[in-house]
Each structure stands twice: as C-alpha cells, then as structure tokens.
Amino acid sequence: MTSETTGHTPTFGEYARYFLPLAFQSASQGLTYPLVAMVASRGPGGPLNLAGLAQSHTVMFMLGTLGFGLVTTGMVFGRSLEGYARFRAVTRGLGLVAIAVQALLGIPVLARWLFEGLIGLPPSIADPAQVTLLASIPLQWLFFLRIPYQVCLYNARAAFRATLPTGLRILLTALLALVCCEAGIVGPFWAIAVLTVPVALEVEVSRRLAAPFLARLEPSGEPPPRHRELVGFNLPLSLGGYLLSLAAIILGAFIARAAEPERMLPAYYLALGLVTPLAYGATRIQQVVLAFPAPSGRHRHTLGFALVAGLALGLLPLAAILPGLAELYYVRFQNLALPDLPLVRLAALALVVYPMCVALRAHGEGLASLARQPLTVIAGHAVFAATVLLSASALLVLGVPGHLMGGICLSLANLASAGTLRRLLKRFRQGSLPVAETTTAAGQIR
C-alpha cells in the first residue's frame, strides 16, 4: 500500500532511508571504471588501450541509452503481476536491439568506418576500440537484465537491498583488477572481463534479493499494458537522455572558446569530477516521488525533501577546497598547478547549487511519470539543452571566465527544465494538454 491509499504522509526520515542508499548506489557505480582502466593501460599498447576502451564504452553507453527510461517505466507500469511480466519482456527486447546494433558496429568493416572514419581515431586506438566493443556485448546485455530486478526492489521500497549488489560489484571489481595487474593478465580484453564478471554477480544477487517481492506480486484484474504503450513511454525518456548528453558536449565547446581554455577547462572538470556523482545521486529524487505517490497537488513534502537533499549534496564537495585538503587532492593527487588552485575553488563554489537544481528537475520528472506524460519530460530535456546553448552563448559574449560558465549554465538549465515540467503538468491537469493513451487512469499507481 502507498501513502496515497493509506492517507499517511511519510516523514523526512522515511524519505531519507529510501533515498540515501539509492543516491549512494548512483554515485558509486562510476567507481568501477577507473579500476579497470589500470588493467587496460598496462597492456602492450599502454595508454592507447585505455583510449580505445573509453571510445568503445562511449559507443556502448550511447546504445544503452535506449533503456534510459526503463527504470521509470517499470516503476509506473510494473507494479502488478501482468504489468511486471510485460515490462520485463519489453526490457529484454530493447536489450536485444542494443546488442544487435553493437554487434553490427563491431564487424571490422563497420568498426573501421565508425572509429577511424567517423570519429577519426588512429588505428592504434581504433583497434582496441573495436575489440572491446565486441567484448562488451555480454556486459550490455547484463545491464538490461539487471533493470527489472532493480525496479522490483525500488517499488518495494527495499532501497538497501537494491544497493547491496552494487557494493559487492565494486568490491569484486577492485579485487579482480588487483589480481590481474599482479598476475600480468592485462590489456583491453581483460579489462572488459574484469568489468563484466562483477556485473554478472550483481545481476544474480539482484535476482535473489528481488525474488521474495516478485512472489508477492498480484494480478491487477485489468488488461496488462501493451508492448507498444511501454515502448512509447520509454522512448521519449531515452531520447531525453541523448539531449542531456548533447548539452554536456555543447557546454564543453563553449568553455573551450572562452579565454585561457588550457587553464579553465581543467579547473572546471576537476571541480565537476567531485560534483557529478552527487548530482547523479540527486536524480534519485525521481524514485522517491514514484515510490511515495501523493494525491495530485500534495507533493510539497517530497519537494521540500528534494530541496534539502539537493543542497546537502551540493555542500559536500566543498570539503575538497578547504586549506590543506585542496593542496592534497588537487595539487598532489590530480597534478594541478598550484597557481590554478583558486580557479578550482571558484569553479566548485559555482557548482554548489547544481545538485539541488538537479533534484528539482528530478522531482518534476517524477511527477510527470506519475501522470504518465513522458512527452513533458522530453520537453523539459529539450529546454535544458536550449538553456545551456543560450546561457553559454550569453556568458561567452559577456566575457565570463570559462571555469564559472559550467556551474552557472548547468544550474540555470536544470531550473528551466524543472519550471517547464511544472508548467506543462499544470496545463495537463487543467485539461489544456492532450492526455496520453494508457490502459489505466493517468497518474494511478497500482
């Protein structure tokens, strides 16, 4: 039963117990890639292997964006026995499409066209990219297999259980990476193996943890959602993921055209490196909204939690700019020139409200998902990309330093996206927007 059916208003503590494990899960998932990087770079090709691995992963993740909205789709449509079965079938179907395209791009002729012709890589980097693109096919499939089990745990509000498999994955990845480096089992292929085996464990542990909750799913008594309906709900969300990725590329291009890009870009990306995992964790506010649905117009409690959680996440990276810690992390570990340390500090300050703005956008996306209006989400993402373009253009003309542009543009873009979502949802509730076709009433969670 949900808060909507019981009339109980969850406390901030209940929200936090659900949100914090998911935020940690999101923030920590990126830790595995630096671990496998040392396995790839110690092969015969050295850092060229790592560059090829990074390029193939970029392609793999772009293909995987086909499932960007599947978690949200599952949390909306996968709460009954029939709905979950249909959602799992759609997830696996989209996974098969992704790995089929990945396999085609891994064919030597097409791989050369992609990596050498289109991207412009030299053969020394394109060759390991082609090898790792093919070797990553099982990894891509495992990512899609994992989604339904994670969705089941999210819907059951078993946030800690959902996080546990990711923790085991990180530990096993670290162990395998150290063993491979010590044993001399290195190179791009083995780097993929070190990445894939722990994900297989993550999928299996997720399956076992989700099993008791899957056994409790009950029939809804209504026709299950159609495959076309689920795909139609997911695809706008996935397209929105591409727009967010494009906006990041656009922003980097503008910073590179500001004054002293050789100093400003490293300062910005060093500060962003600590904030990005926390901002990604802030996106889990969407799961909070979906897991704790409230009657229309009574989402102020989750909105308040989003503001507090987002601000707290934004303040955490400021510890790294304190005297002593800043010199240790940025200068000693990251090899930053000491005269550029003030630039990083200012860039970090400009990014303080970024996670909070992300949390507000995620809250709006959760409301749009409850209303089964995925087109409003993609509209918000389009406004995000447009705001980045316009604000970065204005800041460049005004002569704002590049290391400050990122924090300003990202915060404005997230706020603009959140505002757009709320405005469109208000119009939808007032009946001035068309209602998306669904098998049940819009916004009803079962």
Steps between C-alpha positions, in 0.01 A plus 500: 500500500619852432464826684236590245274216606566508876489879548832485690746779419854360509757681711833638381659206677304253287596687187864506607511127579375432148701770320845476656578139396386576145704820487803307624436234238489757221806688624709186547425319174760706315776377732545178305624667181818655649575158648494323164691784334825383659445150358455639148790747513754241616462297181745514206335811356522694827275806527385446141305197625329718756408756235350226283309358797360845579383547141328161484331567834371830365339314211368227731344752738341691213336177385403420858320834523220318319408379848554835676136522605440134584533540878233771496286292264522201731415701810185627328380191313669208681310491829264213411580144397394555137655846480836378629506205259426732207763751620765228529422379147532855361828553689652186354374588153667841513814335635509266200469800267791674675736200487402425138603851393814472712591171333451656155723795589764255621536342155849604379378693193239695695732542798764662278236730353378595849824540691744603225270668248224662705678563831844540344701274729844375395525122449698462825188611692234375258621138522453462878174693469366243253613208719345640815176598324444136407620373837252734674191338347443270802546801729233694310260207528564467874416866553158443342445176695566687825231764448182298582644365826611847609157643411330234712716597799435871444124447485517296823694788661782253574763765428777341709451165329518671162833659597664187638569335159675816380727500805595138436568586135741779594688281747535212254610736221774643723615151599510370142679812376774461762537126430522553123761775536711288736473193276572693179158415355454841344377672185167626368334158474581412860382843612157417357508162676577671831202727441259230380541225762402724796195629310391138448526455877302821549220369277485165682497657847233748384291209373522316831422811705203586279357145504290538820342821372435351156318213667266750667391673179127461446287519186338840452182362347545731201651443156880540516659799328578439134858462381452806282385703799808412704737569211318827428541604864870407513622643169434870577689457827787332315508776240518746788817323614659571164406868534667519842817342357497743209467795738817392684691494170365845408603645836855367469528654154406845632743480792773404252428824310528723808825660610790276609329165431820312595450620858123538519396159364717296742385716793135451407525126437697439820230674704225330301658159557407510869155652444377279214454177704303696760289671235431160348396382847258794515315357198374225734248752630293377206484155661394661830205666326404174328537286812305744721217619274270764645164634379521764228626833629630361831863440414639779715656253744707330232581841351632618836705184534641553148616851593666387823661189351624686192653781704672253733648313204624828352679599820695173537761568226594830665706299749753444222571874466591548866863595571715192520249267339499707180878483468499127575224401258526744211872581501660176620254235378361675190824673402340846481737796485489681834428843341182352348358381833294822548331428166388158624372650824287753309374230262399286800311793654319560170384135508360505856133531400532269198394178685203684655389616155535141375284383790229750403507379140484137617202583721317643199590195292357277773173694493488475119557125521221461755274684257625270220603799293848408368480764228513767769829350620655519155369858472683576823820343365467701179468819704807386699710471184368829360573680829857371500547626145347844566656561840843384389479729197405797719773431755759466224398839357510655848851368553419279801800273575463145372544332840187682624287442191436134573344545844286792386374332183428163661307657787296724269428211261372274778282775643359579156426131443330468839290810435398372157392165644284662765340742257413222254365277777282785626359545152447124476302496825292795378417303185676726250743224399400170337498195727741222405331170420538251787326188617418652837427847628786742469706530814351190669756272661398143575 
